[in-house]
Short mmCIF file of C-alpha atoms in Angstrom, two decimals:
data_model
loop_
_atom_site.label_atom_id
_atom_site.label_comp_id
_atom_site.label_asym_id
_atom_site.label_seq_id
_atom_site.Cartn_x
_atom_site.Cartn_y
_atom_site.Cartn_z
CA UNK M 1 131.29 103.93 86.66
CA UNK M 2 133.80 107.12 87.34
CA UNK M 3 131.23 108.12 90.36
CA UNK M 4 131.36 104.17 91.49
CA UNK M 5 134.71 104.00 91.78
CA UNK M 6 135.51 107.35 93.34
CA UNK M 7 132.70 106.56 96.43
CA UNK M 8 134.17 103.23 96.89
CA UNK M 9 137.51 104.76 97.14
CA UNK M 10 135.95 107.46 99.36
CA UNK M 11 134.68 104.27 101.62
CA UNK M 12 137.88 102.49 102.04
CA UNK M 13 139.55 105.69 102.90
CA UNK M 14 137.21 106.28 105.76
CA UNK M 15 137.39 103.16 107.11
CA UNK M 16 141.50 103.32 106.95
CA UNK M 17 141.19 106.71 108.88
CA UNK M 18 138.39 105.49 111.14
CA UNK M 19 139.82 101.87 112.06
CA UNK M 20 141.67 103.19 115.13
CA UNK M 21 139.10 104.67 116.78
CA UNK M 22 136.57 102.45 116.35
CA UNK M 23 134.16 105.44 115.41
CA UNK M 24 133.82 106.76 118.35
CA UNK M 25 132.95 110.12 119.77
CA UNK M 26 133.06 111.48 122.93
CA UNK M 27 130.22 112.01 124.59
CA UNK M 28 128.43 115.51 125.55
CA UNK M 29 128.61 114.89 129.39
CA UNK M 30 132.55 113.94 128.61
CA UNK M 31 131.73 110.42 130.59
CA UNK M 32 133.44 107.57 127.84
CA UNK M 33 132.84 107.24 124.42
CA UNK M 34 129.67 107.35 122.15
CA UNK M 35 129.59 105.61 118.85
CA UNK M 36 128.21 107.36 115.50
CA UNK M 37 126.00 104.93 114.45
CA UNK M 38 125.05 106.54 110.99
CA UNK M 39 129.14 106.61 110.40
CA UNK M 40 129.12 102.74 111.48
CA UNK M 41 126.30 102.23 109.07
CA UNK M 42 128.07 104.04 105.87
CA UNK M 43 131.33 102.08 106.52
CA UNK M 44 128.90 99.26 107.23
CA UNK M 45 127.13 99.57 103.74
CA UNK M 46 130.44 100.26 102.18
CA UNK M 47 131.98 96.89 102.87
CA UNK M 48 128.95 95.08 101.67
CA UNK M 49 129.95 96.80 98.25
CA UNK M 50 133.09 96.84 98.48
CA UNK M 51 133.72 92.84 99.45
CA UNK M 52 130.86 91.16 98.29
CA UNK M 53 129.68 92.77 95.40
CA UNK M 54 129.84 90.98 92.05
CA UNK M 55 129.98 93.18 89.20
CA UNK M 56 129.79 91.03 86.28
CA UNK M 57 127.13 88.92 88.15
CA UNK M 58 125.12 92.00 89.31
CA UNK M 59 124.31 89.31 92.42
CA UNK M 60 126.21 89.22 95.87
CA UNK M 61 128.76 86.60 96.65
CA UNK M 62 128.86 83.99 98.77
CA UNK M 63 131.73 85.35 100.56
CA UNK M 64 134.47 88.03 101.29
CA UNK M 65 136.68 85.72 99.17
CA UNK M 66 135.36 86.34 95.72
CA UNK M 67 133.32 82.60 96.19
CA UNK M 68 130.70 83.16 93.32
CA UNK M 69 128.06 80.29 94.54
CA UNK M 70 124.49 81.91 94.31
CA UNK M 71 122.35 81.64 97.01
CA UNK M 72 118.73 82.96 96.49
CA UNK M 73 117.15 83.75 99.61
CA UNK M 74 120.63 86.01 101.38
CA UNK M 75 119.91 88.33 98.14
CA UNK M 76 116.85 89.54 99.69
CA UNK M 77 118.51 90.28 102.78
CA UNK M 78 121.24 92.47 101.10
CA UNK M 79 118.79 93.99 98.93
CA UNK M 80 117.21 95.22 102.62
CA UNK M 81 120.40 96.64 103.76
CA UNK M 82 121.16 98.42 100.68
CA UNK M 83 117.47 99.86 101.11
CA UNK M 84 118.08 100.64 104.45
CA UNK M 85 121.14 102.62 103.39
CA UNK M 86 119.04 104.15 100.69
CA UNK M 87 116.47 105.32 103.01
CA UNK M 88 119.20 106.74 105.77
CA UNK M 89 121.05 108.66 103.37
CA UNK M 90 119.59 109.00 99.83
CA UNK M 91 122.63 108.16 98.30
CA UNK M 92 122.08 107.70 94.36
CA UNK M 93 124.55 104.60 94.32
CA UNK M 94 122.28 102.52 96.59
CA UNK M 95 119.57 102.89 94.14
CA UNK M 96 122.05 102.16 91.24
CA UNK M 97 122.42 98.90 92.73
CA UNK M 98 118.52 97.87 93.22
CA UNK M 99 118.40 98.29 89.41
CA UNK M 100 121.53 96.03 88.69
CA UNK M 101 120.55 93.24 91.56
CA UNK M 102 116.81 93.15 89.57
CA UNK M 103 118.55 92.15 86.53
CA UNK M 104 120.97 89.90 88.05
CA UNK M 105 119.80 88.05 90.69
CA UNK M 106 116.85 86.93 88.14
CA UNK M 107 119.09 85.93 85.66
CA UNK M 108 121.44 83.53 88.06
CA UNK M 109 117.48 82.21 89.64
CA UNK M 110 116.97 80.84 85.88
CA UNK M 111 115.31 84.03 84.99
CA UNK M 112 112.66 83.84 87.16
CA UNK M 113 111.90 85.17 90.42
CA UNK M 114 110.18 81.86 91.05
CA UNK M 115 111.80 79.16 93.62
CA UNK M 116 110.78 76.08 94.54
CA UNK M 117 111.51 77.19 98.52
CA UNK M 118 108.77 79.31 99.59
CA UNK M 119 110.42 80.83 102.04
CA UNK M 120 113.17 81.86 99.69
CA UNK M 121 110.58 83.63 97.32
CA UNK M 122 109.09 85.28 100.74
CA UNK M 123 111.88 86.97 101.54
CA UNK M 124 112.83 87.81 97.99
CA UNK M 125 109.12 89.46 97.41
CA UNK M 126 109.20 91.46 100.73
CA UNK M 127 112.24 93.36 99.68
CA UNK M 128 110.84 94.09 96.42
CA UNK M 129 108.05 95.46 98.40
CA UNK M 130 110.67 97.71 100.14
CA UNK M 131 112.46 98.14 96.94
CA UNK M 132 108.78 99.63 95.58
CA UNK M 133 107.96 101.80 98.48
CA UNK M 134 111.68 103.48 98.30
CA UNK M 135 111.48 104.52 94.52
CA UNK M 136 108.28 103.71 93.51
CA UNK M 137 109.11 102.33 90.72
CA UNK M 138 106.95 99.72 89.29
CA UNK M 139 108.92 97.33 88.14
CA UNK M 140 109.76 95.84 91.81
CA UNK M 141 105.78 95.92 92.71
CA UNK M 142 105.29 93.99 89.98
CA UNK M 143 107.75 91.38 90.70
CA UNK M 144 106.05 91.11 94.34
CA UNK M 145 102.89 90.45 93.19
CA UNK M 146 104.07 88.19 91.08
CA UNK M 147 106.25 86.20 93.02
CA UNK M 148 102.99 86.75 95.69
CA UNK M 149 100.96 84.22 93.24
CA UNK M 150 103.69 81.70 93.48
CA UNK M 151 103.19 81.63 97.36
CA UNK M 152 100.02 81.66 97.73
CA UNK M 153 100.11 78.07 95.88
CA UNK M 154 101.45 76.56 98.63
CA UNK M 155 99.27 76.69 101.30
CA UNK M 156 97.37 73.51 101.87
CA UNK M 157 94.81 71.60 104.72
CA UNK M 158 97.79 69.33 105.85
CA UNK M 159 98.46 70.22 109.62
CA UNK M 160 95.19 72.27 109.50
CA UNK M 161 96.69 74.76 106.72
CA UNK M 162 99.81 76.51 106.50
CA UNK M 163 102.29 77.29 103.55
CA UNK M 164 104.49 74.48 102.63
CA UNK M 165 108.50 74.95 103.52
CA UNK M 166 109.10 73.46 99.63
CA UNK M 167 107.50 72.27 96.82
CA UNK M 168 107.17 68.33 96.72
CA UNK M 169 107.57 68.68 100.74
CA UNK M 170 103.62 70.07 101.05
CA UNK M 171 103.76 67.98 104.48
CA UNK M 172 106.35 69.98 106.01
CA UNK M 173 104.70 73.16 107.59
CA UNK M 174 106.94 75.35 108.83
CA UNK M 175 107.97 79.11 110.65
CA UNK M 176 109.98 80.32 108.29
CA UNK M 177 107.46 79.53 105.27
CA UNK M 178 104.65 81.17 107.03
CA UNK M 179 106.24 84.31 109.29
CA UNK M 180 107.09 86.14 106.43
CA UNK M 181 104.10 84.95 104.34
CA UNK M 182 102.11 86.97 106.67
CA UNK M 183 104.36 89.98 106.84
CA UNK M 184 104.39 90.07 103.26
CA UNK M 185 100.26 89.95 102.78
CA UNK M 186 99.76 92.29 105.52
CA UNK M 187 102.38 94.49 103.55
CA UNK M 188 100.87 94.19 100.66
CA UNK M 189 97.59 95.13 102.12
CA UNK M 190 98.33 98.42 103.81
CA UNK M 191 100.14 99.53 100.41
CA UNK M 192 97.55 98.39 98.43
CA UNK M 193 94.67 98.24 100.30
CA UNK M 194 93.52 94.59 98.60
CA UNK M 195 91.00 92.90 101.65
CA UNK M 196 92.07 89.45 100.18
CA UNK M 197 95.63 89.87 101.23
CA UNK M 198 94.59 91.38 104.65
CA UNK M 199 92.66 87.62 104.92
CA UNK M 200 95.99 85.69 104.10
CA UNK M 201 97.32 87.86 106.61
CA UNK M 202 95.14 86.92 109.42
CA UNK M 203 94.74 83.15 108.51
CA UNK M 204 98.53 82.63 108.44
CA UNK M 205 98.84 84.21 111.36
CA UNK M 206 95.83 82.52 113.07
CA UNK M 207 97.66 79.13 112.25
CA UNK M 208 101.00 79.69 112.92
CA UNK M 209 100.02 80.63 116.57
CA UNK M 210 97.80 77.97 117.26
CA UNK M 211 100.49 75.57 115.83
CA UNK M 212 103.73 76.66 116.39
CA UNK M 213 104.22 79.36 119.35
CA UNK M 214 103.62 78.36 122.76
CA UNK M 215 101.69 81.47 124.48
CA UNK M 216 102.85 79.82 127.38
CA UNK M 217 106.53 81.42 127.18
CA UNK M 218 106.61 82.68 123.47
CA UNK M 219 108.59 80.22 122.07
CA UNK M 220 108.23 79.56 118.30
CA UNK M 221 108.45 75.91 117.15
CA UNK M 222 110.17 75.45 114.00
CA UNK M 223 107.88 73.17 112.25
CA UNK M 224 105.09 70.42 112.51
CA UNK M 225 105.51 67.33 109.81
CA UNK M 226 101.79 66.77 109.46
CA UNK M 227 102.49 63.00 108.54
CA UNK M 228 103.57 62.14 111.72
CA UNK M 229 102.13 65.14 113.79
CA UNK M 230 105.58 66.02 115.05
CA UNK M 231 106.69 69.58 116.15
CA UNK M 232 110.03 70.45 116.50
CA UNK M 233 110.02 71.36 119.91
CA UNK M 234 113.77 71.45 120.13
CA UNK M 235 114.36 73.87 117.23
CA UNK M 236 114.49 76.86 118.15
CA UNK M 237 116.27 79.81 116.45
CA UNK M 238 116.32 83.49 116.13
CA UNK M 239 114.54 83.77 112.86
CA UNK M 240 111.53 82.31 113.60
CA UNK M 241 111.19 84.31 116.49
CA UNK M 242 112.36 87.73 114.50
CA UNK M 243 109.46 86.59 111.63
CA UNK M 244 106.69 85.78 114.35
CA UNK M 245 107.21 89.29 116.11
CA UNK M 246 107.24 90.60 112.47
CA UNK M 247 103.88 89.45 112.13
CA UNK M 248 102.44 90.51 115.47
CA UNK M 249 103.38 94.23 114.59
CA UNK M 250 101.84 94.08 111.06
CA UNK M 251 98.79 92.86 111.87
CA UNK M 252 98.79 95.32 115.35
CA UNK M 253 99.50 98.11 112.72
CA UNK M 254 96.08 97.41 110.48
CA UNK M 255 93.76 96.28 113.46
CA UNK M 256 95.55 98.46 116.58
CA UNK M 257 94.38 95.12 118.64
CA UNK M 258 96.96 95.08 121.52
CA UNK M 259 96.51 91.39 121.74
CA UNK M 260 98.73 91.62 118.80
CA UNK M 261 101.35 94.01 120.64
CA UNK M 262 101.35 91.38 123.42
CA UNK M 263 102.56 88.22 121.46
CA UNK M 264 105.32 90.22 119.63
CA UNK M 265 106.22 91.27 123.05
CA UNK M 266 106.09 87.12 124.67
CA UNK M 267 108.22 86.36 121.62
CA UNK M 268 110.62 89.35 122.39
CA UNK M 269 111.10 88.60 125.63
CA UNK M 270 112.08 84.72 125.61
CA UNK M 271 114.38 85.94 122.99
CA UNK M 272 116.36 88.77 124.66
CA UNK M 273 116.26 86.12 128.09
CA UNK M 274 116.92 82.43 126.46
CA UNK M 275 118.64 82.48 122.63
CA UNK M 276 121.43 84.50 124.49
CA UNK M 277 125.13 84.18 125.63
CA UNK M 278 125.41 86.72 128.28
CA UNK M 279 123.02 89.07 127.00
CA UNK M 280 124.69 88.53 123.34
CA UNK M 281 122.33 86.90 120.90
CA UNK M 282 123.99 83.25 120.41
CA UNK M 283 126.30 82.29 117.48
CA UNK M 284 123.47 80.19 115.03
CA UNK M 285 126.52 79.18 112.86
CA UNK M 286 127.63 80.00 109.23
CA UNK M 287 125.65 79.79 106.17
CA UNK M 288 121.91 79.82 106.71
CA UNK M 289 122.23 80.30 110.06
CA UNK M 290 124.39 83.47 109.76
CA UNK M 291 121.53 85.59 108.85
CA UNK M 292 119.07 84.28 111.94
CA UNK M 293 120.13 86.71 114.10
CA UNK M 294 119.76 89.98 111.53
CA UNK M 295 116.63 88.93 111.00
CA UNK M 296 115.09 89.07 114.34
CA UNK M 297 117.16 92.42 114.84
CA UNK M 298 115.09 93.45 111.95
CA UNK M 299 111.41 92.58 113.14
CA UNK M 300 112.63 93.44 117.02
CA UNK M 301 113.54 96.96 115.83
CA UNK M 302 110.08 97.19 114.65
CA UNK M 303 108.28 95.88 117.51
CA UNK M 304 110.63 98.81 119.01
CA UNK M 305 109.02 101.81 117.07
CA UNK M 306 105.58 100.84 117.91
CA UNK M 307 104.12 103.88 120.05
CA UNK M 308 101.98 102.02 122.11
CA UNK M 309 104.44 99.59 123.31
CA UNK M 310 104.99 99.83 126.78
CA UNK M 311 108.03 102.07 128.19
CA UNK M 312 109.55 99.56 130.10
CA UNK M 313 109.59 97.12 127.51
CA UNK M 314 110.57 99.66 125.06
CA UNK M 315 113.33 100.90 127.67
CA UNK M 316 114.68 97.25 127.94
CA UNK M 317 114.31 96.54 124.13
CA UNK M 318 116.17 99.40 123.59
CA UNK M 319 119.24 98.72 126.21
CA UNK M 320 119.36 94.66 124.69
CA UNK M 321 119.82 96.48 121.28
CA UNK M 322 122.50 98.73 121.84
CA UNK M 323 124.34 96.15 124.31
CA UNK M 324 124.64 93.87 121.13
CA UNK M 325 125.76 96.62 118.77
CA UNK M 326 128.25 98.14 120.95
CA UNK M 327 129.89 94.38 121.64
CA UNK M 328 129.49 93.56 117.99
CA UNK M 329 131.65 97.17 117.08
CA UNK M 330 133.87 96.77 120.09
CA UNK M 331 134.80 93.82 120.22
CA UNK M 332 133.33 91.52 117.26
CA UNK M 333 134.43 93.24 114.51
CA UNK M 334 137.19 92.68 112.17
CA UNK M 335 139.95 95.14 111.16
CA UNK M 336 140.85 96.96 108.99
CA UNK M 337 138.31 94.74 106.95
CA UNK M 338 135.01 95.53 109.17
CA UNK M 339 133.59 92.23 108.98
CA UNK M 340 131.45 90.66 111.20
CA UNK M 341 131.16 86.59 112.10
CA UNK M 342 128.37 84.14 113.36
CA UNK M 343 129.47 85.50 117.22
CA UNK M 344 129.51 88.95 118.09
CA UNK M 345 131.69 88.78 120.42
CA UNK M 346 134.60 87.01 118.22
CA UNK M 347 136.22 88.99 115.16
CA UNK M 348 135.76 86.58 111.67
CA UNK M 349 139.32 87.10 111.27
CA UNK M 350 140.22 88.10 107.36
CA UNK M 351 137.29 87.10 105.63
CA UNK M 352 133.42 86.11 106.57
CA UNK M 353 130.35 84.92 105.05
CA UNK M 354 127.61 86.88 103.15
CA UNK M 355 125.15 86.01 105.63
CA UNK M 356 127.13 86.68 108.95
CA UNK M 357 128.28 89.93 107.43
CA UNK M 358 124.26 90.31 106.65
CA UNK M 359 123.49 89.92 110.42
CA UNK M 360 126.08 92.39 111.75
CA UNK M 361 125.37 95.21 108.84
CA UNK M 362 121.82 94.86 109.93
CA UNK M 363 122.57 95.42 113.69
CA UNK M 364 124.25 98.50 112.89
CA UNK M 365 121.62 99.92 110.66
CA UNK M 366 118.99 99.35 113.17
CA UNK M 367 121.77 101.15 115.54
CA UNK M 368 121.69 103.91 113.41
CA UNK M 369 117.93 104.01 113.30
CA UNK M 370 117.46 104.04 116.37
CA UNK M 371 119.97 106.88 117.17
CA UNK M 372 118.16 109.15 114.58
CA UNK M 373 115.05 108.84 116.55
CA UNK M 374 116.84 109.81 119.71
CA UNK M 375 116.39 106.36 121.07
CA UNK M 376 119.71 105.52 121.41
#
C-alpha cells in the first residue's frame, strides 16, 4: 500500500509540474516543440489510477466523479491500457493491478466471467489473452479459454453464420460480435498453436466480409437482422472499422496473404478520409461510444507495424496518428486534471467518462509506441 500511495503521489506531482508545458520538448533541429510521448503516456496511465480507480471494488468506475455503476465490457479496455503501460515500462504497480481487476471485476460480473453480450465477453477474453502473454501467468489463459467456450456458443446459420450480438437476440448478427471474435481465435491460435481456433478465425472472417464490409470503399456495416435481411447501411462507427482492420492483420500475420494487408488497408483508408472532422476522428458521443475511437487507434496502430505495409500508406498512417495525438494533447485535453472527452479537439472540462478517458489514454500510448520505434 506504502509503495501505492507514494507512486500515485509521485504521479500527481508530475503532472502539477508538467501542466504548463504541456510536455513538451524542444526539438533537436530547435524548429517548435516535440512532445515526450512516453512522459504523456505515464501521466496518461497515472490518471486512469488516480481518478477512476476503485479500491474497495478492485473494478474501474464509471466516471472521474467517483460514479460506481459497473460496466463490463470498458474493463477490458482499461485492463489493455494498464497492459500497455506494463509492457512500456515494467512498472510492478501495473501488474499489481491485473491481479486485483481479476478478482474484482469477476466478482461485480456475478462471479463469472460469463455475459450474456458476446461482444462484452470478446473483449474481456482478449485482454486476458494480453494479460497472459505479459506475465504468463496462468490464471488469465485460463479465464480466456474459458470465456472462449462461452463464445463460441453463439455462432449460428441465421444470416449464413456469424456470432450473435446477445443471447436471446441469435438473429441479430453483428460487427462488433464477430471483429473481435476473430482477433481473439486467431490470437489464440498463434499462442497456442490449436488448428481449430485458426478455423474460427478464418470462417468469421470469411463471413463478416462477405456480409458486412463493402470492398467497394471499405466500409463496415454494423449489422444484418437476418429476420428481415436488413443491414445497417447507415451505421457506421469507428469500432467496427478498428475490429475489422484488427482482423485483417491477424489473419495476414498467420497466412502472410497480402490480400489480407489490402482490406485492413480499404478499411483504414475510408476511416482516416470519411469518420473525420478535419482530419480529427469524429466525436461518437459518451458512454459506449466513447471508447469507438480508442479502439480503432488500437487495431490502426497495428495495421501500422506491419513490415510489409506499403511506405506510403505507412507514411500517411503514421502523419493521421500523430495529427490526432498532438490535437488531443494540445488542445483537447483537460487541466490540471488530464482528461480527455468524446472530441479531441474540446477539453471535458472537470470531469469525463471512463470510456472517453479510455479513447484518449489509448491515443497516447499508441503515441508513445510509435515514438519508441522511431516512427514518430
Amino acid at each position: 500500500m506504502k509503495k501505492i500511495f507514494l507512486l500515485l503521489f509521485s504521479l500527481s506531482t508530475l503532472s502539477s509540474a508538467c501542466g504548463e508545458d504541456n510536455g513538451k520538448s524542444k526539438s533537436e533541429n530547435g524548429e517548435g516543440t516535440q512532445i515526450n510521448w512516453t512522459e504523456a503516456a505515464d501521466r496518461s496511465a497515472g490518471v486512469l489510477l488516480q481518478s477512476f480507480w476503485n479500491a474497495g471494488g478492485k473494478y474501474f468506475n464509471y466516471d472521474s466523479n467517483g460514479k460506481a455503476d459497473f460496466h463490463y465490457w470498458p474493463q477490458a479496455h482499461a485492463l489493455d491500457v494498464l497492459i500497455d503501460a506494463y509492457l512500456r515500462t515494467g512498472d510492478e504497480i501495473y501488474k499489481t493491478h491485473f491481479d486485483r481487476w481479476f478478482e474484482g471485476v469477476k466478482v461485480k460480473n456475478k462471479n463469472t466471467f460469463w455475459n450474456e453480450f458476446y461482444d462484452d465477453m470478446e473483449w474481456n477474453a482478449l485482454a486476458l489473452l494480453r494479460a497472459y502473454k505479459a506475465t504468463n501467468d496462468a490464471k488469465y489463459k485460463e479465464a480466456a479459454l474459458e470465456i472462449w467456450e462461452y463464445i463460441k456458443v453463439g455462432w449460428n446459420n441465421n444470416a449464413g453464420g456469424g456470432i450473435t450480438w446477445a443471447k436471446g437476440q441469435e438473429y441479430s448478427k453483428n460487427a462488433c460480435s464477430n471483429g473481435p471474435a476473430c482477433i481473439l481465435a486467431a490470437r489464440l491460435y498463434q499462442e497456442f498453436g490449436d488448428e481449430e481456433n485458426r478455423e474460427w478465425a478464418v470462417k468469421i472472417y470469411n463471413w463478416e466480409k462477405s456480409t458486412l464490409f463493402n470492398t467497394g470503399n471499405g466500409m463496415v456495416y454494423d449489422n444484418i437482422n437476418s429476420e428481415t435481411g436488413e443491414i445497417k447501411k447507415s451505421w457506421i462507427f469507428t469500432y467496427n472499422q478498428g475490429t475489422f482492420i484488427g482482423s485483417a492483420v491477424e489473419l495476414y500475420k498467420i497466412f502472410g496473404e497480402r490480400a489480407y494487408l489490402n482490406d485492413a488497408v480499404l478499411a483504414a483508408d475510408y476511416t482516416t478520409s470519411s469518420l473525420v472532422d478535419n482530419s480529427i476522428l469524429k466525436s461518437e458521443g459518451t458512454g459506449d461510444g466513447g471508447l469507438f475511437k480508442g479502439i480503432f487507434i488500437r487495431y490502426f496502430t497495428e495495421l501500422i507495424l506491419q513490415d510489409r505495409l506499403d511506405a506510403t500508406a505507412k507514411k500517411r498512417y503514421i502523419q493521421f496518428l500523430r495529427h490526432n495525438a498532438e490535437t488531443l494533447w494540445n488542445e483537447g485535453t483537460s487541466r490540471p486534471y488530464l482528461f480527455y472527452g468524446p472530441n479531441w479537439r474540446t477539453p471535458p472540462g472537470t470531469s469525463t467518462g471512463l470510456t472517453e478517458q479510455l479513447s484518449g489514454s489509448m491515443l497516447i500510448e499508441a503515441a508513445a509506441l510509435l515514438q519508441s520505434k522511431e516512427l514518430m
